[in-house]
Tab-separated table of C-alpha atoms and ligand atoms in Angstrom:
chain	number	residue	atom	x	y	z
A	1	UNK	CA	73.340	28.768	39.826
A	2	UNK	CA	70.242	30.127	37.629
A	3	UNK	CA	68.311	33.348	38.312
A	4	UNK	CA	64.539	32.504	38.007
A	5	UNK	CA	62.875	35.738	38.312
A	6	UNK	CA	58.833	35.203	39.072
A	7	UNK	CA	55.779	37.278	38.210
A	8	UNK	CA	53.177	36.621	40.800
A	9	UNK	CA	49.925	37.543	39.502
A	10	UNK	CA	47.406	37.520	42.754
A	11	UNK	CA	48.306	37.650	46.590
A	12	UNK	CA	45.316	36.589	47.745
A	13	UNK	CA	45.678	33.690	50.533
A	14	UNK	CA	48.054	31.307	48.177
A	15	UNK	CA	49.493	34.100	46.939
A	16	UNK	CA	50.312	35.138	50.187
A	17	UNK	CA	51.027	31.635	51.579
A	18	UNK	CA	53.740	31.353	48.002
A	19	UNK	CA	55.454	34.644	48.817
A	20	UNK	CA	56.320	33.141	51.858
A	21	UNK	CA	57.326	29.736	51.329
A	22	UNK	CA	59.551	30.861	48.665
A	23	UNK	CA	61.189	33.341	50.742
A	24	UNK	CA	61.399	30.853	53.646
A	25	UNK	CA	62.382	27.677	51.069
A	26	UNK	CA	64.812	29.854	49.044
A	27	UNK	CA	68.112	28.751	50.355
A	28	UNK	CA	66.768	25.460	50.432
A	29	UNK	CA	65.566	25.218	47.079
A	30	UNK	CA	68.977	27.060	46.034
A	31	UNK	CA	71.495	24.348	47.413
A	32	UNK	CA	69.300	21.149	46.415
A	33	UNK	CA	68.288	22.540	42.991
A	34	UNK	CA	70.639	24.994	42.047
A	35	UNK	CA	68.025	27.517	41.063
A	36	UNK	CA	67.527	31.015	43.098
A	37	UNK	CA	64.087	31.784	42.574
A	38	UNK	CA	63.325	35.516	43.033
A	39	UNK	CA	59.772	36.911	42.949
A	40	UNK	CA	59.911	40.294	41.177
A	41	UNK	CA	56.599	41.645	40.490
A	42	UNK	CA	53.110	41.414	42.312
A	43	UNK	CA	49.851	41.919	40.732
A	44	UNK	CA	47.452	42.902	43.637
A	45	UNK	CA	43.668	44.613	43.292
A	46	UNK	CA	44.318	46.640	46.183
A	47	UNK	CA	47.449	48.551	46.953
A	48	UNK	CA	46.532	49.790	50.679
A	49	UNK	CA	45.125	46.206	51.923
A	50	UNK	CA	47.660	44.732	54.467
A	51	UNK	CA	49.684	41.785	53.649
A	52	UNK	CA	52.406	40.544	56.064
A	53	UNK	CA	55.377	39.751	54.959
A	54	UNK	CA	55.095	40.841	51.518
A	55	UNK	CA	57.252	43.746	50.477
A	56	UNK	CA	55.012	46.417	49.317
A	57	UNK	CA	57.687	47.805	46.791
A	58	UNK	CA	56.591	44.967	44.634
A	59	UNK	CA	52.980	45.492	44.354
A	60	UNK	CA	51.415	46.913	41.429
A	61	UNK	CA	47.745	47.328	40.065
A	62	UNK	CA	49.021	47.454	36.327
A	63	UNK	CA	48.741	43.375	35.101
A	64	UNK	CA	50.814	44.666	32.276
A	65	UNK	CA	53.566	45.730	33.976
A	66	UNK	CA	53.723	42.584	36.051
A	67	UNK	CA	53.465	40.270	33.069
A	68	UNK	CA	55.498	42.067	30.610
A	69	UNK	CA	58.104	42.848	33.587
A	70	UNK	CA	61.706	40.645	32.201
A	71	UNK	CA	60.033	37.353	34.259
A	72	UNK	CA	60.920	33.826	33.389
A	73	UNK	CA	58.110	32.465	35.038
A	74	UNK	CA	54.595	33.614	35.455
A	75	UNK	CA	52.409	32.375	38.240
A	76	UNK	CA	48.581	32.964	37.796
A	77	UNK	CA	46.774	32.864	41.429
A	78	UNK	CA	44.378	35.518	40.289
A	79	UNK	CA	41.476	32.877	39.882
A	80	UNK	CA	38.400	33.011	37.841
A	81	UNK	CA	38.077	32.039	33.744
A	82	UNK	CA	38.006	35.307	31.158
A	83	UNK	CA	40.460	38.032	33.152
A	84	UNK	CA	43.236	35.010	34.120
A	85	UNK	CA	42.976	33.225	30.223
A	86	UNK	CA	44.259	36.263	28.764
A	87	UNK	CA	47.276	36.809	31.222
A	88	UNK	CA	48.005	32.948	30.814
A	89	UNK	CA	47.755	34.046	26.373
A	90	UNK	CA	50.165	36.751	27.013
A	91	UNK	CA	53.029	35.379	29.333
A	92	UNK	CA	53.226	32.278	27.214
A	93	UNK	CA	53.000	35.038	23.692
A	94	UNK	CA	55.568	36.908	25.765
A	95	UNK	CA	57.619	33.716	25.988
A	96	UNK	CA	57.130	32.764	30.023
A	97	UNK	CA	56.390	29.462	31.188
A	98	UNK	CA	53.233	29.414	33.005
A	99	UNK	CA	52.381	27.938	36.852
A	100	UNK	CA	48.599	27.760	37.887
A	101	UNK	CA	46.137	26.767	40.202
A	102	UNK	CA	43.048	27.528	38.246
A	103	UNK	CA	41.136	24.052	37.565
A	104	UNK	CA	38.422	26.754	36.286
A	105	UNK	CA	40.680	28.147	33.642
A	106	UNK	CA	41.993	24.447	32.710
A	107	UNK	CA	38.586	22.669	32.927
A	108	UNK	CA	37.876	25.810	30.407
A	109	UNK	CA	40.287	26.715	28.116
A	110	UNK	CA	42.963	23.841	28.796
A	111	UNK	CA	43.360	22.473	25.412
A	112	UNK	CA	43.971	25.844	23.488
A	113	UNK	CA	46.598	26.729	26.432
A	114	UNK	CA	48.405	23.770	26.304
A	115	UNK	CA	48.563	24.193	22.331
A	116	UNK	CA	50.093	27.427	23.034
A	117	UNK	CA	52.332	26.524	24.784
A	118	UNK	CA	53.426	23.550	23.159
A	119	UNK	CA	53.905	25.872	19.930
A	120	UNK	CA	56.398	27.462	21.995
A	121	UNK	CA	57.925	24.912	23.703
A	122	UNK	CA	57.116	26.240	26.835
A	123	UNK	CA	55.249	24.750	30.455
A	124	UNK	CA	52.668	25.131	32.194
A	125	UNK	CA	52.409	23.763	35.506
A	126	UNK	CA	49.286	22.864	37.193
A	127	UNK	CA	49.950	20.770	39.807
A	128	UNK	CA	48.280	22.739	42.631
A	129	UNK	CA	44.970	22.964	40.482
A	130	UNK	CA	43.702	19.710	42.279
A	131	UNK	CA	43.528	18.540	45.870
A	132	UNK	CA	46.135	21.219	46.942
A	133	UNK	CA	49.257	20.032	48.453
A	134	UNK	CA	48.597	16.508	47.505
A	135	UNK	CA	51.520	15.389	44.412
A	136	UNK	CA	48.594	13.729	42.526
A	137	UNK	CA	49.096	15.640	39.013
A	138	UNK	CA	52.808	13.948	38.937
A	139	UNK	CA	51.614	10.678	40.551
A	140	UNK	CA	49.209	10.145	37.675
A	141	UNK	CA	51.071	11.676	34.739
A	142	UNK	CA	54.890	10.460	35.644
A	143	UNK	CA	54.894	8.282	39.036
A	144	UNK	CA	51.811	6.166	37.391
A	145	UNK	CA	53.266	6.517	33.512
A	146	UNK	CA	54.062	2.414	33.052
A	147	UNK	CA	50.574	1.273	33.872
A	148	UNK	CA	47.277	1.713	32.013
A	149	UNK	CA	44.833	3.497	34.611
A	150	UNK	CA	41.300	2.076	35.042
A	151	UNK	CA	39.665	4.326	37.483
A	152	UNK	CA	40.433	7.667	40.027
A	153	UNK	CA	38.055	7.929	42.607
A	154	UNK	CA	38.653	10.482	45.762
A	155	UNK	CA	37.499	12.675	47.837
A	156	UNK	CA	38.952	16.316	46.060
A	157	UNK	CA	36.956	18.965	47.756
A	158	UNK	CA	38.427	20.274	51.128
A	159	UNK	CA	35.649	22.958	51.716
A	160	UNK	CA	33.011	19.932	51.307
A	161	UNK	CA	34.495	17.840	53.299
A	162	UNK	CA	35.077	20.495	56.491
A	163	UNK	CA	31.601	21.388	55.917
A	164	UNK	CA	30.485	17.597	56.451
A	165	UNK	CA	33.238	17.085	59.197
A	166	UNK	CA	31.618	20.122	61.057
A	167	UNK	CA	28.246	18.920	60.477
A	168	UNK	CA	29.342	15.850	62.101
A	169	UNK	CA	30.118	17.615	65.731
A	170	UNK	CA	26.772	19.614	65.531
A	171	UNK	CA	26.914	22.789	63.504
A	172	UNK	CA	24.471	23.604	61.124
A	173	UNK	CA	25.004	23.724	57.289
A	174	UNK	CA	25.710	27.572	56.942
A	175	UNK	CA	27.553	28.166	59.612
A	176	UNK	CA	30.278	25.210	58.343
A	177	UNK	CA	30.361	26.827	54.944
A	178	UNK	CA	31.024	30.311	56.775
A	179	UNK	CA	33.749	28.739	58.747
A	180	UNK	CA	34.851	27.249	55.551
A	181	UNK	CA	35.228	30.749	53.700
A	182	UNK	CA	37.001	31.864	57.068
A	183	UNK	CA	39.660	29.717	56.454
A	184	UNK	CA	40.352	30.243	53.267
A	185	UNK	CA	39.025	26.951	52.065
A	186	UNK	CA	36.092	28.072	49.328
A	187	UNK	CA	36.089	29.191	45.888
A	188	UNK	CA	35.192	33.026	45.658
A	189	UNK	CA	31.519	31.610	45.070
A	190	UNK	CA	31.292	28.852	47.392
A	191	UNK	CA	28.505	26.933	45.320
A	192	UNK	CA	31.267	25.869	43.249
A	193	UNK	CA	32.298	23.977	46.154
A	194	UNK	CA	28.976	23.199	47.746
A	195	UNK	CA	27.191	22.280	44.575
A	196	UNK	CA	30.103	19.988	43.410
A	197	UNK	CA	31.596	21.705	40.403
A	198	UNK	CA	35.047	22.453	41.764
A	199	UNK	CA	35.214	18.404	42.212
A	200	UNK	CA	33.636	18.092	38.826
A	201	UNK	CA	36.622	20.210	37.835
A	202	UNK	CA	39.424	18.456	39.120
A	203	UNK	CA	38.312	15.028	38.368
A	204	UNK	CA	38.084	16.414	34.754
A	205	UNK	CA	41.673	17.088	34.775
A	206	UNK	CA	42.747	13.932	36.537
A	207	UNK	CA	40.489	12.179	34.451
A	208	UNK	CA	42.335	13.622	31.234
A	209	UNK	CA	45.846	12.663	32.747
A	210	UNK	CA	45.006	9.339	33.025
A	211	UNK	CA	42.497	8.155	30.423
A	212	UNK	CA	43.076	8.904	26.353
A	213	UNK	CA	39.410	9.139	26.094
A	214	UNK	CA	36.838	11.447	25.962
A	215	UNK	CA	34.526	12.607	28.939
A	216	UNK	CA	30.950	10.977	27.318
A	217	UNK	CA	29.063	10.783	30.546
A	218	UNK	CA	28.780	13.470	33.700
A	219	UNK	CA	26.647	13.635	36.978
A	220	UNK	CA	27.474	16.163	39.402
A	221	UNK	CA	25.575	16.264	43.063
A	222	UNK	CA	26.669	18.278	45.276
A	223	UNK	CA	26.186	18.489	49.211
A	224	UNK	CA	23.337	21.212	49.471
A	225	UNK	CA	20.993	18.492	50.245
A	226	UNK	CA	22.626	16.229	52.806
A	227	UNK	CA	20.868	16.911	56.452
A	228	UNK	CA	21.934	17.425	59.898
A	229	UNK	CA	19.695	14.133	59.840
A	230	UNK	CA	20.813	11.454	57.009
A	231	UNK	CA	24.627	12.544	58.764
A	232	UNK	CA	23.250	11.486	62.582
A	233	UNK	CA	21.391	8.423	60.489
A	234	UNK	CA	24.357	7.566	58.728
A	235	UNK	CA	26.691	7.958	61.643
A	236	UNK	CA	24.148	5.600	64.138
A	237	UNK	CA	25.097	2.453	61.557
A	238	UNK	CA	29.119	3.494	61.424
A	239	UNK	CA	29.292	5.531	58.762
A	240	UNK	CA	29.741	9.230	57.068
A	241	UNK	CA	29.097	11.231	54.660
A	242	UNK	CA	31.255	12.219	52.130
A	243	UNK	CA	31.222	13.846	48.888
A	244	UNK	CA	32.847	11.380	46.269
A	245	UNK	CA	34.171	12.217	42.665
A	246	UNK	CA	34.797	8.958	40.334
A	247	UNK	CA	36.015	8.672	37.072
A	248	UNK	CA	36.031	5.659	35.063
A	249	UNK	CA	36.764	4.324	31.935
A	250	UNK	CA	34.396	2.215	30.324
A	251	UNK	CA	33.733	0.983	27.079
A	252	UNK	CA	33.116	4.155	24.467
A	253	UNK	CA	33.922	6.959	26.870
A	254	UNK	CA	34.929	7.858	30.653
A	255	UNK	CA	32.241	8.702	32.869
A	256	UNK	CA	32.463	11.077	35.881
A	257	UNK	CA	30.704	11.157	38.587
A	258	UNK	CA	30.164	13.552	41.464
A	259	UNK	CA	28.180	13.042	44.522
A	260	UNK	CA	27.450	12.312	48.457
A	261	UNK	CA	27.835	8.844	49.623
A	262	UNK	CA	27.755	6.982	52.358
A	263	UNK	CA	30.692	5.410	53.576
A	264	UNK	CA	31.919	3.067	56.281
A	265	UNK	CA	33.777	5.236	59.438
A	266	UNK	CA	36.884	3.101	59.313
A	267	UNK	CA	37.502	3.232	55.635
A	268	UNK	CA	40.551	5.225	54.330
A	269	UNK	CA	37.651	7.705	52.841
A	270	UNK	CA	35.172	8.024	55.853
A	271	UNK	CA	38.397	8.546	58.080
A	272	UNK	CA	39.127	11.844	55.724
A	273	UNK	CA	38.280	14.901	57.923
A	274	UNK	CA	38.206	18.568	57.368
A	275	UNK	CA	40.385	20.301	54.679
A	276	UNK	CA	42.020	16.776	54.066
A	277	UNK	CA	41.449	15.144	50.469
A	278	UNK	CA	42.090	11.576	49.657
A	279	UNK	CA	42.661	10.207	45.828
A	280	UNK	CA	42.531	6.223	45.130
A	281	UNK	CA	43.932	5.785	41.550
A	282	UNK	CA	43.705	1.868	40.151
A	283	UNK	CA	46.217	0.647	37.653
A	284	UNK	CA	45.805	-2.350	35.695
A	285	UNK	CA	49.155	-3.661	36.964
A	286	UNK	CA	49.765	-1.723	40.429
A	287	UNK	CA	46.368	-2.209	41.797
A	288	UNK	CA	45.225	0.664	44.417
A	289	UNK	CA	47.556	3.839	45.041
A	290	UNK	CA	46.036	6.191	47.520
A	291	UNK	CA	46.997	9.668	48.488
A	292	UNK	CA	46.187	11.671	50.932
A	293	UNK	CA	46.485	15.199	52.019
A	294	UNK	CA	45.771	18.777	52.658
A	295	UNK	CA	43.643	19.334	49.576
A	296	UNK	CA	42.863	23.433	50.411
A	297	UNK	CA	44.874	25.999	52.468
A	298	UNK	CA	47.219	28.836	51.824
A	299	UNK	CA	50.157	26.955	52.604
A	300	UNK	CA	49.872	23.162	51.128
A	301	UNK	CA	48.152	25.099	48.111
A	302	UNK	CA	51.758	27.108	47.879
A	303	UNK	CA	53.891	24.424	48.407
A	304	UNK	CA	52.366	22.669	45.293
A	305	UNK	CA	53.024	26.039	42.925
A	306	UNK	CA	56.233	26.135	44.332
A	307	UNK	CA	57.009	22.556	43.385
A	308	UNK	CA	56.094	23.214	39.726
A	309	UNK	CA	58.198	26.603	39.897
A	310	UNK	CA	60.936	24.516	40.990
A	311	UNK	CA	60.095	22.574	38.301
A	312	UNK	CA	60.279	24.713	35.332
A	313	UNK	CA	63.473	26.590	36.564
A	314	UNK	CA	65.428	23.290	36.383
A	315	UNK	CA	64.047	22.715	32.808
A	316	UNK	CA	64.589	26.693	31.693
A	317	UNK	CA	68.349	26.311	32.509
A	318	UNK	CA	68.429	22.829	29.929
A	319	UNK	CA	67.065	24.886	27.154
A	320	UNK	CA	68.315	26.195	24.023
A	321	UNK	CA	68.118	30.228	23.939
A	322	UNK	CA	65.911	30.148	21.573
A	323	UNK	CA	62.672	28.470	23.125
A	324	UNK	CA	59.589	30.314	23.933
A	325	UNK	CA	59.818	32.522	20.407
A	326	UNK	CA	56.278	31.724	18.582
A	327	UNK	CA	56.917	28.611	16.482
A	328	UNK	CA	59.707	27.319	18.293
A	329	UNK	CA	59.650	23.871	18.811
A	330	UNK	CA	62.010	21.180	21.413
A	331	UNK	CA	61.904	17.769	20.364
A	332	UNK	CA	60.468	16.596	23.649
A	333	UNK	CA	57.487	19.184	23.166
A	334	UNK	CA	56.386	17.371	19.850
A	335	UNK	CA	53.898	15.346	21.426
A	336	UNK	CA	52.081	15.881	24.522
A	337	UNK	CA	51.631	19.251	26.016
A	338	UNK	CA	54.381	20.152	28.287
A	339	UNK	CA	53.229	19.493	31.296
A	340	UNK	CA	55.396	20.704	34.091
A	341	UNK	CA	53.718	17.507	35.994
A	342	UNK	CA	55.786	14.785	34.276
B	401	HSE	N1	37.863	25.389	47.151
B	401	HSE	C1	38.780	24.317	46.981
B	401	HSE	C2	38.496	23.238	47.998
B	401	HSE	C3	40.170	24.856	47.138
B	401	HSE	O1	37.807	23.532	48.972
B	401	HSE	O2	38.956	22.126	47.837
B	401	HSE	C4	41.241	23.924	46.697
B	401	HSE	O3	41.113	23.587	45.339
């Protein structure tokens, strides 16, 4: 049995939603994968908010203390670009394999991180950065390895997609983003949702998993302008509105694409309600693969971190001693980024 001792930086709502899968999954997780994953330090913003079922003795305000505590594994929830990049920098400096669900960070600073990390033949897993508890990260980088992917088209926004879904039964615009934020659906700034970035975002990184090629072309639209109208139009000839990311690869680049469309009720992606999220990859040589899912929510969010956790622990107890000093390098990291999604 390994010890796999977990910084959790962040208990907001997947924060919350991880501490208690693991604790609930731990057994589980112990007799199938021979790994006891412990969670030893919490980096919170506020000591006196209230958090069920988190043990308070763990929470600290000090990042330093949580990152630099002896962790194997540190697990960014904290969100947001400039604050999370630099804990990401120092756990993988420090030596700690890295699991996050921060498409912002990754659509940002992935590259340089990965390059890190690959210098020191550590992870970072990511696999809950895009359409939450949906496995689409492995599907695309190990499930889908053999083929030669032409094109990734889905549905990847859950708060979107609740906001159309309520629009559908009659409620206005801002009262479906409101109930969207009340479940714990949005971004901090729900524009990143509303005006299509976060899909932007996470087609980027699926887009990079699956095509050697550079982004040359983007076009994000985002749901701000669909009416209560063009949804009661649309719905009088059999259809919905949804808001569709595609990525492509043509001839001199990839181009991505972001915005509403209209879309026949009884297809796969008009029968996609609420929080749900559906991905359609195409392989040269398998055709259509489609997923679908809880793409946002506390607990499907967790259960994807988790997965990667898992993950990493398993490859942490096949690895020489030495890995994770700067410079270190395993054979298998000499090429692609370590991906824990593989
Ligand atoms: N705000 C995101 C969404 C959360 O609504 O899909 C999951 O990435």
């Amino acid at each position: 049995m390994r010890n796999v001792s977990i910084a959790l930086l962040g208990c907001g709502n997947v924060g919350r939603g991880f501490v208690e899968l693991a604790g609930r999954e731990r057994q589980r997780i112990r007799d199938r994968y021979g790994v006891d994953l412990e969670i030893g330090r919490i980096l919170v913003r506020d000591l006196t908010k209230i958090r069920p079922g988190v043990d308070r003795r763990l929470l600290t305000t000090r990042a330093l203390e949580v990152i630099d505590s002896d962790c194997d594994v540190v697990v960014e929830l904290v969100g947001g670009v400039h604050t999370a990049g630099a804990f990401v920098r120092r756990a993988l400096a420090n030596g700690q394999d890295v699991v996050t669900a921060n498409k912002a960070l990754l659509a940002a600073h992935g590259p340089e991180l990965f390059e890190a990390a690959t210098q020191r033949g550590l992870s970072i897993g990511f696999e809950a950065s895009v359409c939450g508890g949906i496995p689409v990260v492995r599907a695309l980088h190990r499930g889908l390895a053999g083929d030669s992917i032409e094109s990734i088209r889905g549905i990847v926004n859950g708060t979107c997609n609740f906001v159309l879904s309520r629009m559908e039964e009659g409620l206005d615009f801002e009262g479906a983003v409101h109930a969207a934020q009340e479940r714990g659906f949005a971004e901090a700034d729900p524009s990143m949702d509303i005006d299509g970035h976060d899909s932007a975002q996470k087609i980027r990184i699926l887009a990079s998993l699956a095509f050697d090629a550079p982004v040359t072309h983007e076009s994000v639209i985002g749901i701000r302008s669909v009416t209560r109208e063009q949804i009661e139009r649309a719905h009088a000839g059999g259809c919905v509105i949804r808001l569709v990311a595609e990525a492509e690869r043509l001839p001199g680049g990839v181009t991505v694409r972001v915005r509403p469309r209209e879309i026949d009720a009884a297809d796969i992606f008009g029968s996609v309600r609420d929080e749900y999220n559906v991905v359609a990859i195409r392989g040269r040589a398998t055709g259509e693969v489609v997923l679908t899912g809880k793409g946002a929510g506390a607990l499907p969010t967790a259960a994807a971190v988790l997965s990667d956790v898992i993950e990493i622990a398993q490859l942490r107890s096949a690895r020489p001693a030495e890995v994770g000093r700067v410079g270190v390098r395993t054979s298998s990291s000499a090429g692609a980024p370590r991906l824990v999604a593989r």
